[in-house]
Amino acid sequence: MKQSLFHVLMVCLFLPVLWVIAVSLNNFGFPLMEQYQDIRLFVALPYLLLVIAALYGSSWIAERVSRLLVAKFGRPEDKVENVDQMWAEKYFDENVMEKKRSIFMKNVDGWLKDNILARIIFGLIIGAVLVM
């Protein structure tokens, strides 16, 4: 129940913000990019950062609100006093994590060997970190 609430809230929060950013880019960003060809990156970078910040903020708010709604109005087995404690106990059990670590690493290793796009993306991320 929490996951479906999270996704609905995420769409409801992020799409209006994305629409406002797109309208601003269309009205102000594109004319500036056409007028000043040399500084396209400096015009587009704030819009990219705004989209990233809006996505992060929307996910943060949707997570908190969905957790609150499930704790308050969820099914009886979902209702607990301390939702954070239950979540940590359920997903961060160290014994279970150690058991599943080898399976997870094997799956990730197989996926990286098969997926060339993932290799390129990870290579670009590592390269960008090394350059900075």
PDB file of C-alpha atoms in Angstrom:
ATOM      1  CA  MET A   1       0.000   0.000   0.000  1.00  0.00           C
ATOM      2  CA  LYS A   2       2.826   2.373   0.857  1.00  0.00           C
ATOM      3  CA  GLN A   3       4.528   1.854  -2.498  1.00  0.00           C
ATOM      4  CA  SER A   4       1.405   2.647  -4.526  1.00  0.00           C
ATOM      5  CA  LEU A   5       0.787   5.767  -2.431  1.00  0.00           C
ATOM      6  CA  PHE A   6       4.395   6.795  -2.946  1.00  0.00           C
ATOM      7  CA  HIS A   7       4.132   6.479  -6.727  1.00  0.00           C
ATOM      8  CA  VAL A   8       0.864   8.393  -6.923  1.00  0.00           C
ATOM      9  CA  LEU A   9       2.210  11.173  -4.713  1.00  0.00           C
ATOM     10  CA  MET A  10       5.443  11.273  -6.697  1.00  0.00           C
ATOM     11  CA  VAL A  11       3.580  11.815  -9.957  1.00  0.00           C
ATOM     12  CA  CYS A  12       1.232  14.373  -8.392  1.00  0.00           C
ATOM     13  CA  LEU A  13       4.109  16.356  -6.904  1.00  0.00           C
ATOM     14  CA  PHE A  14       6.733  16.086  -9.631  1.00  0.00           C
ATOM     15  CA  LEU A  15       4.710  16.668 -12.802  1.00  0.00           C
ATOM     16  CA  PRO A  16       3.458  20.182 -11.917  1.00  0.00           C
ATOM     17  CA  VAL A  17       6.980  21.248 -10.945  1.00  0.00           C
ATOM     18  CA  LEU A  18       8.348  19.739 -14.146  1.00  0.00           C
ATOM     19  CA  TRP A  19       5.682  21.599 -16.131  1.00  0.00           C
ATOM     20  CA  VAL A  20       6.682  24.937 -14.540  1.00  0.00           C
ATOM     21  CA  ILE A  21      10.355  24.262 -15.316  1.00  0.00           C
ATOM     22  CA  ALA A  22       9.497  23.334 -18.913  1.00  0.00           C
ATOM     23  CA  VAL A  23       7.448  26.515 -19.404  1.00  0.00           C
ATOM     24  CA  SER A  24      10.309  28.589 -17.994  1.00  0.00           C
ATOM     25  CA  LEU A  25      12.804  26.848 -20.252  1.00  0.00           C
ATOM     26  CA  ASN A  26      10.585  27.428 -23.258  1.00  0.00           C
ATOM     27  CA  ASN A  27      10.007  31.115 -22.471  1.00  0.00           C
ATOM     28  CA  PHE A  28      13.440  32.121 -21.231  1.00  0.00           C
ATOM     29  CA  GLY A  29      16.004  29.348 -21.728  1.00  0.00           C
ATOM     30  CA  PHE A  30      15.640  28.566 -25.414  1.00  0.00           C
ATOM     31  CA  PRO A  31      15.666  32.222 -26.538  1.00  0.00           C
ATOM     32  CA  LEU A  32      18.826  32.795 -24.501  1.00  0.00           C
ATOM     33  CA  MET A  33      20.443  29.717 -26.021  1.00  0.00           C
ATOM     34  CA  GLU A  34      19.591  30.918 -29.517  1.00  0.00           C
ATOM     35  CA  GLN A  35      20.861  34.419 -28.798  1.00  0.00           C
ATOM     36  CA  TYR A  36      24.114  33.362 -27.130  1.00  0.00           C
ATOM     37  CA  GLN A  37      25.426  30.236 -28.847  1.00  0.00           C
ATOM     38  CA  ASP A  38      28.604  30.116 -26.759  1.00  0.00           C
ATOM     39  CA  ILE A  39      26.998  29.769 -23.333  1.00  0.00           C
ATOM     40  CA  ARG A  40      24.381  27.087 -23.958  1.00  0.00           C
ATOM     41  CA  LEU A  41      25.745  24.917 -21.160  1.00  0.00           C
ATOM     42  CA  PHE A  42      25.526  27.734 -18.625  1.00  0.00           C
ATOM     43  CA  VAL A  43      21.907  28.397 -19.594  1.00  0.00           C
ATOM     44  CA  ALA A  44      20.881  24.728 -19.546  1.00  0.00           C
ATOM     45  CA  LEU A  45      22.742  23.753 -16.365  1.00  0.00           C
ATOM     46  CA  PRO A  46      20.433  25.607 -13.912  1.00  0.00           C
ATOM     47  CA  TYR A  47      17.408  23.975 -15.519  1.00  0.00           C
ATOM     48  CA  LEU A  48      19.018  20.557 -15.180  1.00  0.00           C
ATOM     49  CA  LEU A  49      19.813  21.265 -11.531  1.00  0.00           C
ATOM     50  CA  LEU A  50      16.231  22.425 -10.969  1.00  0.00           C
ATOM     51  CA  VAL A  51      14.870  19.173 -12.404  1.00  0.00           C
ATOM     52  CA  ILE A  52      17.217  17.145 -10.193  1.00  0.00           C
ATOM     53  CA  ALA A  53      16.260  19.158  -7.105  1.00  0.00           C
ATOM     54  CA  ALA A  54      12.545  18.866  -7.944  1.00  0.00           C
ATOM     55  CA  LEU A  55      12.839  15.100  -8.376  1.00  0.00           C
ATOM     56  CA  TYR A  56      14.697  14.731  -5.085  1.00  0.00           C
ATOM     57  CA  GLY A  57      12.296  17.002  -3.212  1.00  0.00           C
ATOM     58  CA  SER A  58       9.233  15.281  -4.638  1.00  0.00           C
ATOM     59  CA  SER A  59      10.535  11.852  -3.691  1.00  0.00           C
ATOM     60  CA  TRP A  60      11.448  13.048  -0.191  1.00  0.00           C
ATOM     61  CA  ILE A  61       8.004  14.559   0.414  1.00  0.00           C
ATOM     62  CA  ALA A  62       6.176  11.593  -1.177  1.00  0.00           C
ATOM     63  CA  GLU A  63       8.114   9.165   1.037  1.00  0.00           C
ATOM     64  CA  ARG A  64       7.215  11.041   4.223  1.00  0.00           C
ATOM     65  CA  VAL A  65       3.563  11.557   3.310  1.00  0.00           C
ATOM     66  CA  SER A  66       3.031   7.959   2.156  1.00  0.00           C
ATOM     67  CA  ARG A  67       4.650   6.665   5.358  1.00  0.00           C
ATOM     68  CA  LEU A  68       2.387   8.908   7.416  1.00  0.00           C
ATOM     69  CA  LEU A  69      -0.754   7.900   5.511  1.00  0.00           C
ATOM     70  CA  VAL A  70      -0.032   4.190   5.760  1.00  0.00           C
ATOM     71  CA  ALA A  71       0.696   4.457   9.470  1.00  0.00           C
ATOM     72  CA  LYS A  72      -2.492   6.423  10.065  1.00  0.00           C
ATOM     73  CA  PHE A  73      -5.000   4.886   7.633  1.00  0.00           C
ATOM     74  CA  GLY A  74      -3.419   1.601   6.511  1.00  0.00           C
ATOM     75  CA  ARG A  75      -4.657  -1.920   7.071  1.00  0.00           C
ATOM     76  CA  PRO A  76      -4.525  -3.078  10.707  1.00  0.00           C
ATOM     77  CA  GLU A  77      -1.337  -5.094  10.107  1.00  0.00           C
ATOM     78  CA  ASP A  78       0.288  -1.996   8.573  1.00  0.00           C
ATOM     79  CA  LYS A  79      -0.468   0.198  11.568  1.00  0.00           C
ATOM     80  CA  VAL A  80       2.442   0.484  13.941  1.00  0.00           C
ATOM     81  CA  GLU A  81       3.557   3.255  16.212  1.00  0.00           C
ATOM     82  CA  ASN A  82       7.080   3.608  14.895  1.00  0.00           C
ATOM     83  CA  VAL A  83       7.133   3.036  11.153  1.00  0.00           C
ATOM     84  CA  ASP A  84      10.853   3.837  10.865  1.00  0.00           C
ATOM     85  CA  GLN A  85      11.780   1.195  13.424  1.00  0.00           C
ATOM     86  CA  MET A  86       9.695  -1.470  11.680  1.00  0.00           C
ATOM     87  CA  TRP A  87      11.191  -0.610   8.316  1.00  0.00           C
ATOM     88  CA  ALA A  88      14.748  -0.785   9.640  1.00  0.00           C
ATOM     89  CA  GLU A  89      14.145  -4.109  11.378  1.00  0.00           C
ATOM     90  CA  LYS A  90      12.524  -5.621   8.307  1.00  0.00           C
ATOM     91  CA  TYR A  91      15.019  -4.574   5.658  1.00  0.00           C
ATOM     92  CA  PHE A  92      18.296  -4.092   7.521  1.00  0.00           C
ATOM     93  CA  ASP A  93      18.585  -7.416   9.284  1.00  0.00           C
ATOM     94  CA  GLU A  94      22.323  -8.104   9.148  1.00  0.00           C
ATOM     95  CA  ASN A  95      21.977 -11.887   9.002  1.00  0.00           C
ATOM     96  CA  VAL A  96      19.622 -11.758   6.033  1.00  0.00           C
ATOM     97  CA  MET A  97      21.847  -9.209   4.281  1.00  0.00           C
ATOM     98  CA  GLU A  98      24.902 -11.470   4.637  1.00  0.00           C
ATOM     99  CA  LYS A  99      22.986 -14.457   3.267  1.00  0.00           C
ATOM    100  CA  LYS A 100      21.774 -12.533   0.231  1.00  0.00           C
ATOM    101  CA  ARG A 101      25.025 -10.659  -0.475  1.00  0.00           C
ATOM    102  CA  SER A 102      26.567 -13.384  -2.639  1.00  0.00           C
ATOM    103  CA  ILE A 103      23.379 -13.837  -4.677  1.00  0.00           C
ATOM    104  CA  PHE A 104      23.094 -10.072  -5.181  1.00  0.00           C
ATOM    105  CA  MET A 105      26.746  -9.722  -6.213  1.00  0.00           C
ATOM    106  CA  LYS A 106      26.413 -12.627  -8.658  1.00  0.00           C
ATOM    107  CA  ASN A 107      23.304 -11.077 -10.219  1.00  0.00           C
ATOM    108  CA  VAL A 108      24.915  -7.644 -10.519  1.00  0.00           C
ATOM    109  CA  ASP A 109      28.080  -9.127 -11.988  1.00  0.00           C
ATOM    110  CA  GLY A 110      26.080 -11.065 -14.576  1.00  0.00           C
ATOM    111  CA  TRP A 111      24.009  -8.013 -15.415  1.00  0.00           C
ATOM    112  CA  LEU A 112      27.092  -5.836 -15.902  1.00  0.00           C
ATOM    113  CA  LYS A 113      28.701  -8.448 -18.153  1.00  0.00           C
ATOM    114  CA  ASP A 114      25.599  -8.614 -20.354  1.00  0.00           C
ATOM    115  CA  ASN A 115      24.633  -4.945 -20.450  1.00  0.00           C
ATOM    116  CA  ILE A 116      27.030  -2.763 -22.454  1.00  0.00           C
ATOM    117  CA  LEU A 117      25.052   0.416 -21.716  1.00  0.00           C
ATOM    118  CA  ALA A 118      25.515  -0.121 -17.979  1.00  0.00           C
ATOM    119  CA  ARG A 119      29.263  -0.418 -18.522  1.00  0.00           C
ATOM    120  CA  ILE A 120      29.314   2.851 -20.434  1.00  0.00           C
ATOM    121  CA  ILE A 121      27.260   4.677 -17.784  1.00  0.00           C
ATOM    122  CA  PHE A 122      29.377   3.367 -14.911  1.00  0.00           C
ATOM    123  CA  GLY A 123      32.519   4.249 -16.846  1.00  0.00           C
ATOM    124  CA  LEU A 124      31.285   7.803 -17.375  1.00  0.00           C
ATOM    125  CA  ILE A 125      30.393   8.168 -13.703  1.00  0.00           C
ATOM    126  CA  ILE A 126      33.773   6.855 -12.558  1.00  0.00           C
ATOM    127  CA  GLY A 127      35.543   9.063 -15.107  1.00  0.00           C
ATOM    128  CA  ALA A 128      33.642  12.142 -13.960  1.00  0.00           C
ATOM    129  CA  VAL A 129      34.497  11.416 -10.329  1.00  0.00           C
ATOM    130  CA  LEU A 130      38.180  10.947 -11.169  1.00  0.00           C
ATOM    131  CA  VAL A 131      38.321  14.177 -13.184  1.00  0.00           C
ATOM    132  CA  MET A 132      36.769  16.220 -10.375  1.00  0.00           C
TER     133      MET A 132
END
